[in-house]
Every structure is written in structure tokens, then in C-alpha cells.
mmCIF file of C-alpha atoms and ligand atoms in Angstrom:
data_model
loop_
_atom_site.group_PDB
_atom_site.id
_atom_site.type_symbol
_atom_site.label_atom_id
_atom_site.label_comp_id
_atom_site.label_asym_id
_atom_site.label_seq_id
_atom_site.Cartn_x
_atom_site.Cartn_y
_atom_site.Cartn_z
ATOM 1 C CA MET A 1 58.771 170.737 302.354
ATOM 2 C CA LYS A 2 60.965 170.181 299.291
ATOM 3 C CA LEU A 3 60.657 171.618 295.789
ATOM 4 C CA TYR A 4 62.476 169.847 292.978
ATOM 5 C CA LEU A 5 63.183 172.382 290.270
ATOM 6 C CA ALA A 6 65.437 173.433 287.420
ATOM 7 C CA THR A 7 66.848 176.926 287.162
ATOM 8 C CA GLY A 8 64.516 179.296 285.308
ATOM 9 C CA ALA A 9 62.186 176.472 284.302
ATOM 10 C CA CYS A 10 58.430 176.364 284.842
ATOM 11 C CA SER A 11 59.124 175.409 288.459
ATOM 12 C CA LEU A 12 60.111 179.040 289.044
ATOM 13 C CA ALA A 13 56.345 179.718 289.242
ATOM 14 C CA ASP A 14 55.997 177.347 292.206
ATOM 15 C CA HIS A 15 59.123 178.815 293.795
ATOM 16 C CA ILE A 16 57.648 182.325 293.536
ATOM 17 C CA ALA A 17 54.245 181.195 294.820
ATOM 18 C CA LEU A 18 55.826 179.456 297.841
ATOM 19 C CA ASN A 19 57.741 182.657 298.602
ATOM 20 C CA GLU A 20 54.586 184.755 298.247
ATOM 21 C CA ALA A 21 52.775 182.359 300.592
ATOM 22 C CA GLU A 22 55.727 182.555 303.022
ATOM 23 C CA LEU A 23 56.062 178.780 303.060
ATOM 24 C CA PRO A 24 59.673 177.725 303.700
ATOM 25 C CA PHE A 25 61.078 174.856 301.622
ATOM 26 C CA ASP A 26 64.301 173.145 300.630
ATOM 27 C CA MET A 27 65.218 173.546 297.006
ATOM 28 C CA ILE A 28 66.665 170.594 295.107
ATOM 29 C CA LYS A 29 67.962 171.253 291.625
ATOM 30 C CA VAL A 30 67.461 168.646 288.915
ATOM 31 C CA ASP A 31 69.601 168.405 285.793
ATOM 32 C CA LEU A 32 66.965 167.852 283.116
ATOM 33 C CA ALA A 33 69.529 166.559 280.611
ATOM 34 C CA THR A 34 70.723 163.730 282.842
ATOM 35 C CA HIS A 35 67.680 163.457 285.129
ATOM 36 C CA LYS A 36 69.976 163.509 288.156
ATOM 37 C CA THR A 37 69.463 165.653 291.221
ATOM 38 C CA GLU A 38 72.220 167.950 292.424
ATOM 39 C CA THR A 39 73.108 165.262 294.970
ATOM 40 C CA GLY A 40 73.467 162.638 292.223
ATOM 41 C CA GLU A 41 70.193 160.791 292.766
ATOM 42 C CA ASP A 42 68.252 159.302 289.858
ATOM 43 C CA TYR A 43 65.324 161.719 289.492
ATOM 44 C CA PHE A 44 63.108 159.083 287.841
ATOM 45 C CA ALA A 45 63.319 157.123 291.102
ATOM 46 C CA ILE A 46 61.945 160.180 292.925
ATOM 47 C CA ASN A 47 59.398 161.238 290.293
ATOM 48 C CA PRO A 48 58.578 158.615 287.638
ATOM 49 C CA LYS A 49 57.284 161.402 285.369
ATOM 50 C CA GLY A 50 60.890 162.579 285.089
ATOM 51 C CA TYR A 51 59.999 166.255 284.849
ATOM 52 C CA ILE A 52 59.878 169.117 287.312
ATOM 53 C CA PRO A 53 58.268 170.561 289.389
ATOM 54 C CA LEU A 54 57.752 168.094 292.206
ATOM 55 C CA LEU A 55 56.637 169.283 295.623
ATOM 56 C CA VAL A 56 57.166 166.993 298.605
ATOM 57 C CA LEU A 57 54.902 168.009 301.473
ATOM 58 C CA ASP A 58 55.974 167.882 305.112
ATOM 59 C CA ASP A 59 54.057 164.610 305.620
ATOM 60 C CA GLY A 60 55.872 163.026 302.662
ATOM 61 C CA GLN A 61 52.995 163.198 300.178
ATOM 62 C CA THR A 62 54.007 164.387 296.730
ATOM 63 C CA LEU A 63 52.382 166.728 294.228
ATOM 64 C CA THR A 64 53.251 167.118 290.550
ATOM 65 C CA GLU A 65 51.909 169.376 287.764
ATOM 66 C CA ASN A 66 52.212 173.132 288.058
ATOM 67 C CA ALA A 67 48.444 173.617 288.070
ATOM 68 C CA ALA A 68 47.966 171.280 291.046
ATOM 69 C CA ILE A 69 50.967 172.582 292.992
ATOM 70 C CA LEU A 70 49.927 176.202 292.460
ATOM 71 C CA CYS A 71 46.341 175.402 293.527
ATOM 72 C CA TRP A 72 47.666 173.731 296.669
ATOM 73 C CA ILE A 73 49.810 176.775 297.482
ATOM 74 C CA ALA A 74 46.779 179.038 296.960
ATOM 75 C CA ASP A 75 44.836 176.824 299.368
ATOM 76 C CA GLN A 76 47.509 177.526 302.022
ATOM 77 C CA ALA A 77 47.399 181.284 301.291
ATOM 78 C CA PRO A 78 43.930 182.141 299.958
ATOM 79 C CA ARG A 79 44.937 185.731 299.188
ATOM 80 C CA LEU A 80 46.851 184.212 296.231
ATOM 81 C CA ALA A 81 43.598 183.077 294.577
ATOM 82 C CA PRO A 82 40.713 185.087 293.143
ATOM 83 C CA ALA A 83 37.793 185.550 295.506
ATOM 84 C CA GLY A 84 34.106 185.054 294.782
ATOM 85 C CA GLU A 85 31.704 182.253 294.036
ATOM 86 C CA LEU A 86 33.610 181.128 290.933
ATOM 87 C CA GLY A 87 37.045 182.082 292.280
ATOM 88 C CA ARG A 88 38.449 178.580 292.415
ATOM 89 C CA MET A 89 37.083 177.716 288.971
ATOM 90 C CA ARG A 90 38.554 180.932 287.558
ATOM 91 C CA LEU A 91 41.935 179.952 288.987
ATOM 92 C CA ILE A 92 41.736 176.460 287.479
ATOM 93 C CA GLU A 93 40.596 177.974 284.188
ATOM 94 C CA GLU A 94 43.613 180.295 284.121
ATOM 95 C CA LEU A 95 46.150 177.664 285.196
ATOM 96 C CA SER A 96 44.790 175.206 282.611
ATOM 97 C CA PHE A 97 45.048 177.866 279.927
ATOM 98 C CA ILE A 98 48.648 178.701 280.799
ATOM 99 C CA ALA A 99 49.671 175.033 281.080
ATOM 100 C CA ALA A 100 48.049 173.780 277.886
ATOM 101 C CA GLU A 101 47.941 176.809 275.642
ATOM 102 C CA LEU A 102 51.200 178.577 276.512
ATOM 103 C CA HIS A 103 53.587 176.349 278.469
ATOM 104 C CA LYS A 104 53.221 173.351 276.150
ATOM 105 C CA PRO A 105 53.650 175.360 272.916
ATOM 106 C CA PHE A 106 56.812 176.881 274.421
ATOM 107 C CA ILE A 107 58.220 173.394 274.984
ATOM 108 C CA ARG A 108 57.310 172.549 271.361
ATOM 109 C CA SER A 109 59.034 175.707 270.136
ATOM 110 C CA PHE A 110 62.169 175.018 272.192
ATOM 111 C CA PHE A 111 62.436 171.361 271.157
ATOM 112 C CA PRO A 112 60.657 171.027 267.789
ATOM 113 C CA VAL A 113 60.922 167.894 265.673
ATOM 114 C CA ASN A 114 61.169 170.138 262.615
ATOM 115 C CA ASP A 115 60.912 173.780 261.473
ATOM 116 C CA ALA A 116 57.192 173.485 260.744
ATOM 117 C CA GLU A 117 56.459 172.445 264.306
ATOM 118 C CA ARG A 118 58.553 175.295 265.680
ATOM 119 C CA ASP A 119 56.794 177.823 263.428
ATOM 120 C CA MET A 120 53.370 176.485 264.384
ATOM 121 C CA ALA A 121 54.219 176.636 268.104
ATOM 122 C CA ARG A 122 55.528 180.189 267.784
ATOM 123 C CA HIS A 123 52.386 181.198 265.907
ATOM 124 C CA MET A 124 50.256 179.714 268.675
ATOM 125 C CA ILE A 125 52.274 181.525 271.364
ATOM 126 C CA ARG A 126 51.835 184.812 269.477
ATOM 127 C CA GLY A 127 48.062 184.390 269.496
ATOM 128 C CA ARG A 128 48.015 183.567 273.218
ATOM 129 C CA LEU A 129 50.207 186.588 274.041
ATOM 130 C CA ASP A 130 47.863 188.828 272.049
ATOM 131 C CA TYR A 131 44.901 187.421 273.984
ATOM 132 C CA LEU A 132 46.693 187.989 277.310
ATOM 133 C CA ASP A 133 47.482 191.553 276.351
ATOM 134 C CA GLY A 134 43.741 192.219 276.436
ATOM 135 C CA ARG A 135 43.429 190.482 279.810
ATOM 136 C CA LEU A 136 45.965 192.687 281.561
ATOM 137 C CA ALA A 137 43.965 195.902 281.843
ATOM 138 C CA ASP A 138 44.593 195.717 285.602
ATOM 139 C CA ASP A 139 47.868 195.048 287.381
ATOM 140 C CA TYR A 140 47.380 191.261 287.519
ATOM 141 C CA LEU A 141 45.275 188.606 285.788
ATOM 142 C CA PHE A 142 42.481 188.837 288.350
ATOM 143 C CA GLY A 143 42.686 192.548 289.081
ATOM 144 C CA ALA A 144 44.700 194.505 291.619
ATOM 145 C CA GLU A 145 45.990 191.514 293.622
ATOM 146 C CA MET A 146 48.562 188.973 292.512
ATOM 147 C CA SER A 147 47.527 185.294 292.330
ATOM 148 C CA VAL A 148 49.501 182.085 291.805
ATOM 149 C CA ALA A 149 48.443 182.239 288.121
ATOM 150 C CA ASP A 150 50.453 185.436 287.774
ATOM 151 C CA ALA A 151 53.549 183.582 288.957
ATOM 152 C CA TYR A 152 53.026 181.036 286.161
ATOM 153 C CA LEU A 153 52.395 183.768 283.581
ATOM 154 C CA PHE A 154 55.535 185.581 284.734
ATOM 155 C CA VAL A 155 57.677 182.559 283.865
ATOM 156 C CA MET A 156 56.016 182.245 280.452
ATOM 157 C CA LEU A 157 56.700 185.913 279.706
ATOM 158 C CA ARG A 158 60.348 185.530 280.737
ATOM 159 C CA TRP A 159 60.568 182.700 278.223
ATOM 160 C CA ALA A 160 58.759 184.816 275.611
ATOM 161 C CA GLN A 161 61.264 187.610 276.074
ATOM 162 C CA ALA A 162 64.231 185.217 275.964
ATOM 163 C CA SER A 163 62.966 183.621 272.753
ATOM 164 C CA ARG A 164 62.432 186.957 270.985
ATOM 165 C CA HIS A 165 58.664 187.228 271.047
ATOM 166 C CA SER A 166 57.740 190.898 271.171
ATOM 167 C CA LEU A 167 55.848 191.919 274.300
ATOM 168 C CA SER A 168 53.100 194.531 274.238
ATOM 169 C CA PRO A 169 53.421 197.471 276.664
ATOM 170 C CA ALA A 170 50.895 195.806 279.010
ATOM 171 C CA LEU A 171 52.800 192.499 279.053
ATOM 172 C CA ALA A 172 56.163 194.241 279.471
ATOM 173 C CA ALA A 173 54.729 196.303 282.352
ATOM 174 C CA PHE A 174 53.391 193.118 283.972
ATOM 175 C CA LEU A 175 56.848 191.521 283.702
ATOM 176 C CA ALA A 176 58.445 194.572 285.335
ATOM 177 C CA ARG A 177 55.742 194.700 288.042
ATOM 178 C CA MET A 178 56.292 191.050 288.917
ATOM 179 C CA THR A 179 60.092 191.388 288.854
ATOM 180 C CA ALA A 180 59.831 194.212 291.406
ATOM 181 C CA ARG A 181 57.998 192.025 293.932
ATOM 182 C CA PRO A 182 60.329 191.017 296.802
ATOM 183 C CA ALA A 183 59.151 187.381 296.676
ATOM 184 C CA VAL A 184 60.000 187.221 292.967
ATOM 185 C CA ALA A 185 63.370 188.884 293.456
ATOM 186 C CA ARG A 186 64.192 186.358 296.194
ATOM 187 C CA ALA A 187 63.246 183.432 293.948
ATOM 188 C CA LEU A 188 65.336 184.772 291.053
ATOM 189 C CA ALA A 189 68.316 185.326 293.371
ATOM 190 C CA ARG A 190 68.015 181.869 294.952
ATOM 191 C CA GLU A 191 67.959 180.252 291.507
ATOM 192 C CA GLY A 192 70.977 182.337 290.477
ATOM 193 C CA LEU A 193 68.992 184.384 287.936
ATOM 194 C CA ALA A 194 69.172 187.826 289.517
HETATM 195 N N1 GSH B 1 52.740 169.028 282.728
HETATM 196 C C1 GSH B 1 53.880 169.461 283.517
HETATM 197 C C2 GSH B 1 54.999 169.868 282.562
HETATM 198 C C3 GSH B 1 56.241 170.299 283.313
HETATM 199 C C4 GSH B 1 57.390 170.540 282.346
HETATM 200 O O1 GSH B 1 57.208 170.725 281.136
HETATM 201 N N2 GSH B 1 58.614 170.562 282.916
HETATM 202 C C5 GSH B 1 59.796 170.723 282.108
HETATM 203 C C6 GSH B 1 60.584 171.953 282.518
HETATM 204 S S1 GSH B 1 59.688 173.448 282.246
HETATM 205 C C7 GSH B 1 60.705 169.501 282.308
HETATM 206 O O2 GSH B 1 60.939 169.094 283.441
HETATM 207 N N3 GSH B 1 61.213 168.908 281.219
HETATM 208 C C8 GSH B 1 62.102 167.803 281.287
HETATM 209 C C9 GSH B 1 61.513 166.502 280.851
HETATM 210 O O3 GSH B 1 60.354 166.501 280.356
HETATM 211 O O4 GSH B 1 62.188 165.501 280.996
HETATM 212 C C10 GSH B 1 53.504 170.568 284.468
HETATM 213 O O5 GSH B 1 52.701 171.438 284.099
HETATM 214 O O6 GSH B 1 53.997 170.585 285.618
#
């Protein structure tokens, strides 16, 4: 298996989830400015979408989109998904929320076309962080056990911290709790972020 990623980018969520699932993989770094892989290949030729993450399965099939890749990883390690009748739907609900309502506004705030767009994106992120603060009464989004959605949220909170959004005590504690997990520490070290 191969994961195409960029250091500290959203693909860190997939990296963490693969580690948590104990699924070994080769890591290929992509330079998002030039869209070249670390071995000099044209990334558009590998993934026409041009963005990371991309997961190449052992049989050569490819998966893109964090939500889909994280769902696939949870299928390989069901303890990384919420249980119960609506468990899978709850996971999709959470991943969709993080992708559309948090990840995308972060991209808008990092690369705005103007100040108004940046301010609007930051305002949206603030509202989402406030909502998530209320969700984190337990250790993780779905209670006492970590899921792949927590890996995605972890990356978003790293970005929030780096871009000077204040984190509530519950969100800061979640960030610290995730950072202390061995699978997370290994991912950070392998990406050179430790
Ligand atoms: N919808 C995609 C978005 C992924 C995404 O935004 N990737 C960013 C890094 S965090 C990227 O590769 N940007 C470079 C580009 O768009 O060319 C997903 O959820 O997987």
C-alpha cells in the first residue's frame, strides 16, 4: 500500500489512521507547489485531482478523498469506527462535517482571494470549533474510544493552533490526548513534525 501525502497536511489524518489500524504502507511525499512527487514524478499523472491524499491499495486500486480513505481504513479495523445500528452513518456524518465545514474553510482562510474571504472563513471556523467544544465531553468524538474521525479532527486542531485560533480547554485537552497516542507520535515523527 502507498499513501501520497504532504507533510502536516490533511493527509496526516490518513497516516495516523493507518498507523492506528496497524496497516503498513510506503509514504510518498508530494510537493503541492510543484505537484511533483519526491521522486520527481508528475503528480497529476498519478492523481488527476492533483491534491493529496491518495491511497494506492495492494491490488493497485486507488482511493481519494479523506472521508473515503478514512472509511476504508475503519472497514479494515472496525474498532476505529463507532459501533451500533447507525455507527457507519455517524462516521460518515462526522467525516462529512469535518471535510466540508472545517477543512474547506481552513483552505479558504489559508489561501483567500481577499481579506473578506479570509475573515469569513475564520468566522466559520470559530463557529465550528465552538460547536466541537460541546461535542468533546468524552475523550473522543464518539466517546471513550478513538475513531478515524478523531484523526481528521486532530489535524484540523493542529491547523487551528498554528493559525492562532484559540482552543477551549476541551479542544486543547483533545489535542494533547491525541498527541500522546503512540500511533500519532509515530506519524508525526515519520513526517518530520515531532
Ligand atoms: N476534498 C479533498 C481535499 C484535499 C485537500 O484539500 N488537500 C490539500 C492539502 S490539505 C491539497 O492537496 N492541496 C493542493 C492542491 O489542491 O493542489 C479531501 O478531502 O481529500
